[in-house]
Short mmCIF file of C-alpha atoms and ligand atoms in Angstrom, two decimals:
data_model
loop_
_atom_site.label_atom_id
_atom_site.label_comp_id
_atom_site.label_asym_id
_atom_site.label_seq_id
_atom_site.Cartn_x
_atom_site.Cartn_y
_atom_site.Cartn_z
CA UNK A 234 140.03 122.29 128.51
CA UNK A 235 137.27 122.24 126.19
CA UNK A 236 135.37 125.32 127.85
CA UNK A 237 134.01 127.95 124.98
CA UNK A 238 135.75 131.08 125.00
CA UNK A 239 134.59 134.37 124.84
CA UNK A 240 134.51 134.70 121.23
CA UNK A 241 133.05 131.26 120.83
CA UNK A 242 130.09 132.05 123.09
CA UNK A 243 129.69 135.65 121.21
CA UNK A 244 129.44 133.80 117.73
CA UNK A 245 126.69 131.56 119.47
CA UNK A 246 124.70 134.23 120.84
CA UNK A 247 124.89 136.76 118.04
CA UNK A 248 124.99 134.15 115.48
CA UNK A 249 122.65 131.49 117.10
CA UNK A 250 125.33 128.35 115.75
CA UNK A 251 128.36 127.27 116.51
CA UNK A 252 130.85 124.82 114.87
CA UNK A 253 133.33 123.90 117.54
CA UNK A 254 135.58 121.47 116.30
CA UNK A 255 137.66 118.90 118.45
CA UNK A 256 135.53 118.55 121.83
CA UNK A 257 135.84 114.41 121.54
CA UNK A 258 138.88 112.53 120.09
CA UNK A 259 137.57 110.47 117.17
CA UNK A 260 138.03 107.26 119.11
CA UNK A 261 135.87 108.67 121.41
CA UNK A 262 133.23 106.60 119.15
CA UNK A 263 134.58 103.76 118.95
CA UNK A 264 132.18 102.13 121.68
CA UNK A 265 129.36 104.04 120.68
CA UNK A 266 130.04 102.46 116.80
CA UNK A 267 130.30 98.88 118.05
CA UNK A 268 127.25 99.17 119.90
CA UNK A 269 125.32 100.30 116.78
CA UNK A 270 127.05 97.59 115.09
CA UNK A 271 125.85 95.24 117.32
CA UNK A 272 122.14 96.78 117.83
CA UNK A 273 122.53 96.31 113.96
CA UNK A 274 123.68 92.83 113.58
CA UNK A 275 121.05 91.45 116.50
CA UNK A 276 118.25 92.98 113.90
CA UNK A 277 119.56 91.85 110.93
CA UNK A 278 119.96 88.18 112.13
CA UNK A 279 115.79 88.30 112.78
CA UNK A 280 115.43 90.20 109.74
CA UNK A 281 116.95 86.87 108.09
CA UNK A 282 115.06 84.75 110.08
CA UNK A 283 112.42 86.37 109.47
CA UNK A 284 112.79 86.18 105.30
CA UNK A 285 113.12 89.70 104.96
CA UNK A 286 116.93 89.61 104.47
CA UNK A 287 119.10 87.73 101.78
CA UNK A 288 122.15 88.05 104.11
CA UNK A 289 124.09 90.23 107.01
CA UNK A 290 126.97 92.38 105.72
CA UNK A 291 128.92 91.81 107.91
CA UNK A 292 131.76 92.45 105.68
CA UNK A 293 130.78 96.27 105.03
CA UNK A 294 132.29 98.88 107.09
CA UNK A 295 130.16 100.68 109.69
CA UNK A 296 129.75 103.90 107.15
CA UNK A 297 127.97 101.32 104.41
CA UNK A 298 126.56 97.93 105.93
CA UNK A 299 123.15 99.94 106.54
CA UNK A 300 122.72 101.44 103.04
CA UNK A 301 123.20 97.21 102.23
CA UNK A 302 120.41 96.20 104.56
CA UNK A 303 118.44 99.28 104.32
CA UNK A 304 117.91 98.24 100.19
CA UNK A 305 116.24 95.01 101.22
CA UNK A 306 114.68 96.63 104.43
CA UNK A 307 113.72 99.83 106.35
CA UNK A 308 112.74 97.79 109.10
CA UNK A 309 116.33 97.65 110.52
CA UNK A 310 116.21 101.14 111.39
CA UNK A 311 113.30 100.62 114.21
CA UNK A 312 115.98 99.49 116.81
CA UNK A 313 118.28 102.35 116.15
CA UNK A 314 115.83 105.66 115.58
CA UNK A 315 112.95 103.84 117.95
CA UNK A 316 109.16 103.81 116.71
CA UNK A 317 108.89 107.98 117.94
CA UNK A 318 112.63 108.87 117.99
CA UNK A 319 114.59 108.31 120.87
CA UNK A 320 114.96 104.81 120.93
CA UNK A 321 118.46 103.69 121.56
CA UNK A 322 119.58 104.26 125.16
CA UNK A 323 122.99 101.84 125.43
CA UNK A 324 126.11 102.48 127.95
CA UNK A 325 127.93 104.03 125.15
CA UNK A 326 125.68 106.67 123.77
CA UNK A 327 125.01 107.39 127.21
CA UNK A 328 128.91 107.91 128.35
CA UNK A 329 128.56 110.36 124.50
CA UNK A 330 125.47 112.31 126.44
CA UNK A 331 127.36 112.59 129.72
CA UNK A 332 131.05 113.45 128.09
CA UNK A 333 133.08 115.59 130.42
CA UNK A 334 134.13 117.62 127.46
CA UNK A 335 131.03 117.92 125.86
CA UNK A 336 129.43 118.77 129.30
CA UNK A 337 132.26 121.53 129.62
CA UNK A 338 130.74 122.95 126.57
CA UNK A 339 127.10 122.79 127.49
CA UNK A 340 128.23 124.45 130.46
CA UNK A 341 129.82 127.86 129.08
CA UNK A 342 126.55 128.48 127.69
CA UNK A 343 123.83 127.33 129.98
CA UNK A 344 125.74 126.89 133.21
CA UNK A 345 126.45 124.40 135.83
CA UNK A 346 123.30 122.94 137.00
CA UNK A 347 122.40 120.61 133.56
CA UNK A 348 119.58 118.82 132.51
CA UNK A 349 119.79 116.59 129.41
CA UNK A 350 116.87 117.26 127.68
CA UNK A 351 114.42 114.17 127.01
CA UNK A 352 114.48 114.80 123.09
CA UNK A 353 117.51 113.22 121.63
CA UNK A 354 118.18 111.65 118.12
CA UNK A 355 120.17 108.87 116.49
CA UNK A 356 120.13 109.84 112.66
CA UNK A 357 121.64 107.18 110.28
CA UNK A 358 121.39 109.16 107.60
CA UNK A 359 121.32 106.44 104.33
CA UNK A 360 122.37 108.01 101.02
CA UNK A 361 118.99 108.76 99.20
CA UNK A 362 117.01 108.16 102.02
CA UNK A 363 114.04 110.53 101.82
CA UNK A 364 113.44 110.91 105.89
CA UNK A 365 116.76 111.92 106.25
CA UNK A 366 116.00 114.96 104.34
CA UNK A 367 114.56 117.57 107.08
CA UNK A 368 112.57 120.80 106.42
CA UNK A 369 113.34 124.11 107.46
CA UNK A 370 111.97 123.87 111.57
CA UNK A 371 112.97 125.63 114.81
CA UNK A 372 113.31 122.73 117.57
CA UNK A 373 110.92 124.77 119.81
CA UNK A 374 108.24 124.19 117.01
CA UNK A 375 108.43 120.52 118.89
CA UNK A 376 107.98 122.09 122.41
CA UNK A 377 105.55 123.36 124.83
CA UNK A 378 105.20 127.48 123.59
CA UNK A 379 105.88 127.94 127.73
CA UNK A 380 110.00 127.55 127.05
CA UNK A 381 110.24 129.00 123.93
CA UNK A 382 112.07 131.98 125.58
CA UNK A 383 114.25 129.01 127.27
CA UNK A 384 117.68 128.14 125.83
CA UNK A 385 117.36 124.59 124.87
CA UNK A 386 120.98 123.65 123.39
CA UNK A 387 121.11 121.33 120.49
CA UNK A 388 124.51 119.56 120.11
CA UNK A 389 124.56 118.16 116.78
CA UNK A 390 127.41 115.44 116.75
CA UNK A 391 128.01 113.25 113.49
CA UNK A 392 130.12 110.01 114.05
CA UNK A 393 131.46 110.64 110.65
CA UNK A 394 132.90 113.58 108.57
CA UNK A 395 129.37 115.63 108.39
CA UNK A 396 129.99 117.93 104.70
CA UNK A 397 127.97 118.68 102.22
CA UNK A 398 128.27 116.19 100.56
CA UNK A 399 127.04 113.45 102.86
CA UNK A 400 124.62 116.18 103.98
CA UNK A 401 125.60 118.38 106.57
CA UNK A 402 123.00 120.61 108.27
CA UNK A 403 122.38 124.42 106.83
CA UNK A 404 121.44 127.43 109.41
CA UNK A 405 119.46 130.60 108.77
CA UNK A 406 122.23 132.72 110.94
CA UNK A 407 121.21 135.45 113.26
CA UNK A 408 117.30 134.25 113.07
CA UNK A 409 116.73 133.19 116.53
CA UNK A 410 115.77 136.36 117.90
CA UNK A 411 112.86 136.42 116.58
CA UNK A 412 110.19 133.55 118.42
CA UNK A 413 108.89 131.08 116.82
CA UNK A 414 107.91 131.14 113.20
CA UNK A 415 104.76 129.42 112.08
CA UNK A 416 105.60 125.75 111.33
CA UNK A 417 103.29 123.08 109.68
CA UNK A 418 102.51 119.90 110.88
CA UNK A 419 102.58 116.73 108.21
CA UNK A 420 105.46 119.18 106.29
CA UNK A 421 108.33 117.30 103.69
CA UNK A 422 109.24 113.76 104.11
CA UNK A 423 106.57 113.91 107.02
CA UNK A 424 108.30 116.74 109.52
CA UNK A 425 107.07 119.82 111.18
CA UNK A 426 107.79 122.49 108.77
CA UNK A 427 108.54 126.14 108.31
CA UNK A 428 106.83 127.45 104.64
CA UNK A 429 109.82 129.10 102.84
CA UNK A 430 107.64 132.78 103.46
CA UNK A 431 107.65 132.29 106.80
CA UNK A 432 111.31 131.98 107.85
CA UNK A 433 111.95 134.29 110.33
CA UNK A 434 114.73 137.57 108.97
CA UNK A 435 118.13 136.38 109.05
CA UNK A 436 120.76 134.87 106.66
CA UNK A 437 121.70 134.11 104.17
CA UNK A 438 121.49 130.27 104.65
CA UNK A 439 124.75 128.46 105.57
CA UNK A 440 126.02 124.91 105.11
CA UNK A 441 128.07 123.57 108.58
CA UNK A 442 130.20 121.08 107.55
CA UNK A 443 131.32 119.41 110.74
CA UNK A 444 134.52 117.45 111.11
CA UNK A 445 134.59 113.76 113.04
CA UNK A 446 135.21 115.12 116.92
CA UNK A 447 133.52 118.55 116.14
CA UNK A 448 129.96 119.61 117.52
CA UNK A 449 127.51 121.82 116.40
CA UNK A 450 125.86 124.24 118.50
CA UNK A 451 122.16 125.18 117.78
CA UNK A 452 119.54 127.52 119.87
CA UNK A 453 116.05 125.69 120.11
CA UNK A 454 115.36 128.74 118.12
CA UNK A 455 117.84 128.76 115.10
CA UNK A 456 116.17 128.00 111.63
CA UNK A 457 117.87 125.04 109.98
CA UNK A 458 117.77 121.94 108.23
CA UNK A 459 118.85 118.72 107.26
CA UNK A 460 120.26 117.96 103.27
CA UNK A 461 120.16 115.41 101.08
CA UNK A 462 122.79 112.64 101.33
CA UNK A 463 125.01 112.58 98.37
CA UNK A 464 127.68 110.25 98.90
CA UNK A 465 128.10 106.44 99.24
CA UNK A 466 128.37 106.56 103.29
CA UNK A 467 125.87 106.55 106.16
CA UNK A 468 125.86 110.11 107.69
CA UNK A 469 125.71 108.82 111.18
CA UNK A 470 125.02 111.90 113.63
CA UNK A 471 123.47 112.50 117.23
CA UNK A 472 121.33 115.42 118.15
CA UNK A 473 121.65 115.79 122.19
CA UNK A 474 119.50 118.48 123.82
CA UNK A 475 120.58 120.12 127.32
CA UNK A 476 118.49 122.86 129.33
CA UNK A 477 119.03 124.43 132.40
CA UNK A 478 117.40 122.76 135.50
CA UNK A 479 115.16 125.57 136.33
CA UNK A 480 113.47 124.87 132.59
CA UNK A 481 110.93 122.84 132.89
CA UNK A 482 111.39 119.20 132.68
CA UNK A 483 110.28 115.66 134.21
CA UNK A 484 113.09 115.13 136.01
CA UNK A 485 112.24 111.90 138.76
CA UNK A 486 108.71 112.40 137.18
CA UNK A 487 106.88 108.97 136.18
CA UNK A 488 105.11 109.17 132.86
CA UNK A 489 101.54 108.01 134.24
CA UNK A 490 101.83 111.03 136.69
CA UNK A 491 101.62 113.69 133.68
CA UNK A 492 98.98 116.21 133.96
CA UNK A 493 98.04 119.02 131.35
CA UNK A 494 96.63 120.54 134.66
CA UNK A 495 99.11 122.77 136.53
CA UNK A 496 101.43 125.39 136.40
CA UNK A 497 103.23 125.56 133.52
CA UNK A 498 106.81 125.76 135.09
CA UNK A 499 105.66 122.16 136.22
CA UNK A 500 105.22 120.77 132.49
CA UNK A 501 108.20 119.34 130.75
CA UNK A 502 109.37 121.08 127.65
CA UNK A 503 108.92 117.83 125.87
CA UNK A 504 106.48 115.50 128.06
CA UNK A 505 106.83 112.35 125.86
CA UNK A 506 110.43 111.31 126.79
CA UNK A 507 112.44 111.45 129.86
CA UNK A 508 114.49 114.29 130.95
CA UNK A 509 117.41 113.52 133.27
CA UNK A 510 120.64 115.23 135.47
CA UNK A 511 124.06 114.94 134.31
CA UNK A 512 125.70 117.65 135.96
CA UNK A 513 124.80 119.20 139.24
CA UNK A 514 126.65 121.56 141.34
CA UNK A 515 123.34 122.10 144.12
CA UNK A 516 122.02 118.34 143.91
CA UNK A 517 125.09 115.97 143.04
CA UNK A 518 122.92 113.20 144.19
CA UNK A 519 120.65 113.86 141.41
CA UNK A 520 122.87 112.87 138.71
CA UNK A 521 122.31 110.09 137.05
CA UNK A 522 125.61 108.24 136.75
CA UNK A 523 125.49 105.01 135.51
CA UNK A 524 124.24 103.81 132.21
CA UNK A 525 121.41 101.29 133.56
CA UNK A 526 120.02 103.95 135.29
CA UNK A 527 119.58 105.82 132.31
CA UNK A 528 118.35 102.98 130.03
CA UNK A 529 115.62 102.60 133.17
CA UNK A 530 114.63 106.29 132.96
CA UNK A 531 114.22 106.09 129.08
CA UNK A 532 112.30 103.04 128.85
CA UNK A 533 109.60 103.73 131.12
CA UNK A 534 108.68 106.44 129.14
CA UNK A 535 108.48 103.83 125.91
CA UNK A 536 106.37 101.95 127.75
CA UNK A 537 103.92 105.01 128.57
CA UNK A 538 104.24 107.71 126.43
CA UNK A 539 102.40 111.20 128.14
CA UNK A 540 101.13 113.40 125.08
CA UNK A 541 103.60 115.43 122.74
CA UNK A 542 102.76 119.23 122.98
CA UNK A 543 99.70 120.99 120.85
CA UNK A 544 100.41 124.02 119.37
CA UNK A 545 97.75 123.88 116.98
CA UNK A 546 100.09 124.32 113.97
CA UNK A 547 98.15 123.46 110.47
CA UNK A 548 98.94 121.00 108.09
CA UNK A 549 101.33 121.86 105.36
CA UNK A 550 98.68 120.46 102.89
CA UNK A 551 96.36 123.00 104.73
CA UNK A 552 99.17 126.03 104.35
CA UNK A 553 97.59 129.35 102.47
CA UNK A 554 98.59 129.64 99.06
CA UNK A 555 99.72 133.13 97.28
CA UNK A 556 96.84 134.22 95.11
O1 AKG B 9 120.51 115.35 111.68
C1 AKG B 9 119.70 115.71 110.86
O2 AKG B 9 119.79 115.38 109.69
C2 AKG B 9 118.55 116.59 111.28
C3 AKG B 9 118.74 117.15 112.63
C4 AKG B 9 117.69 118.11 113.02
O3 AKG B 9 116.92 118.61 112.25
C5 AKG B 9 117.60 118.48 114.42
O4 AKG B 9 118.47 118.10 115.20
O5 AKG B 9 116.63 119.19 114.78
#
């Protein structure tokens, strides 16, 4: 049983994190690893064709063959992060989103009718890399201001040992209370950003090392961020996003159909990628259950992207300065 108990859930809410270690079994990966290895491989044979590539790596483990081909070119990142995020959407990392133990999770804290939310992540993090290094940012700074009193549930999942070392994320504890703080667009390494003045009370900072099997819980409100990458391994991770289905989403929606012009409880959090049900108690015929149904969902909205959300933040260039 991999439900949260009491205390977990009363860390999460007071706190606004949670570490819970153990939800998968490490070779719960093992799929999801060979298909990156393969998404990998596929890329860097073009790459070679292409004259971009000296050779393929294939001898280096899956924690160091990208640093390899990542030092002759970032271009073999495109099939695994996708031009705006997103990107991959194989049968493995979808049987990851749709884990009955990971679901069991989700469900202590938002309950049983789940949506996974549209914005999800694949982060190879390279050592040194400087996009892997994220500002301080509350998720809802990427969402519509209509669900920022919505619980959007981050579950931050590495595929390796996450420490500090190979850069683990850090949380401002107990600061998600408090709305949204100001963020800046066009902030470090090119993220949204919150101005070190402007992080909301809470604290002090804390480091969440997360061990291979382990998830971290984050509100879409919790302060954190994303440190530099120390060691000599790829900090592989996933950042998987569920809401409850009376938050708005785009569920069965088709991307040319979005409209800035209705009720809000009609927009999607996140209008630029597709929401979709993986657990449902009312509507069990909503679920999406197989993985080429999923991979269908996702890549119509790659095709046709509706607009991200505006809310008008500045740019950090722009930010005031004391006098
Ligand atoms: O995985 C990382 O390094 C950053 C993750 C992050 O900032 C997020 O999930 O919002």
């Amino acid at each position: 049983m991999s439900a949260l108990t009491e205390r977990q859930a009363e860390f999460f809410e007071r706190e606004g994190y949670l570490m819970v270690p153990d939800v998968f079994a490490p070779t719960d990966f093992a799929p999801l690893r060979d298909e990156f290895t393969a998404v990998i491989h596929e890329a860097a044979v073009e790459l070679r064709a292409a004259g971009k590539l000296s050779r393929l790596y294939e001898d280096e483990p899956f924690e160091r063959r990208l640093t390899r081909i990542y030092a002759e070119t970032d271009e073999i990142l495109g099939p695994i992060i996708g031009r705006g995020g997103g990107g991959h959407s194989g049968p493995a990392l979808f049987a990851v989103i749709t884990h009955p133990a990971l679901l069991e999770v989700v469900e202590s804290l938002i309950g049983p009718e789940i949506i996974a939310s549209s914005v999800y992540r694949v982060r190879p993090k390279i050592p040194g890399m400087a996009r892997g290094v994220v500002p301080w940012h509350q998720d809802s700074g990427y969402f519509n201001p209509h669900c920022d009193r919505d619980l959007i549930l981050t579950c931050w999942i590495p595929l390796v040992d996450a420490t500090v070392e190979n850069g683990c994320l850090e949380v401002l504890p107990r600061a998600h209370r408090r709305g949204v703080a100001c963020h800046y667009t066009n902030g470090p390494n090119g993220y949204l950003a919150i101005d070190d003045p402007d992080l909301p009370a809470g604290g002090p900072p804390v480091a969440v090392p997360v061990p291979l099997g382990g998830v971290l819980l984050l509100t879409n409100l919790t302060p954190h961020c994303s440190t530099p990458n120390r060691s000599d391994v790829v900090r592989w991770s996933l950042d998987l996003r569920y809401q409850d289905a009376a938050v708005p989403n785009n569920v069965g929606e088709a991307p040319q159909d979005f409209t800035w012009d209705r009720p809000d409880a009609q927009i999607a959090c996140y209008p630029p990628e597709a929401d979709f049900v993986v657990q449902s108690v009312r509507d069990p015929r909503s679920v999406v259950r197989s993985a080429d149904d999923f991979n269908r969902i996702r890549r119509r909205y790659e095709r046709l992207r509706p607009p991200g959300p505006e809310r008008g933040w500045t740019r950090y260039d722009r930010r005031p300065q004391p006098s």
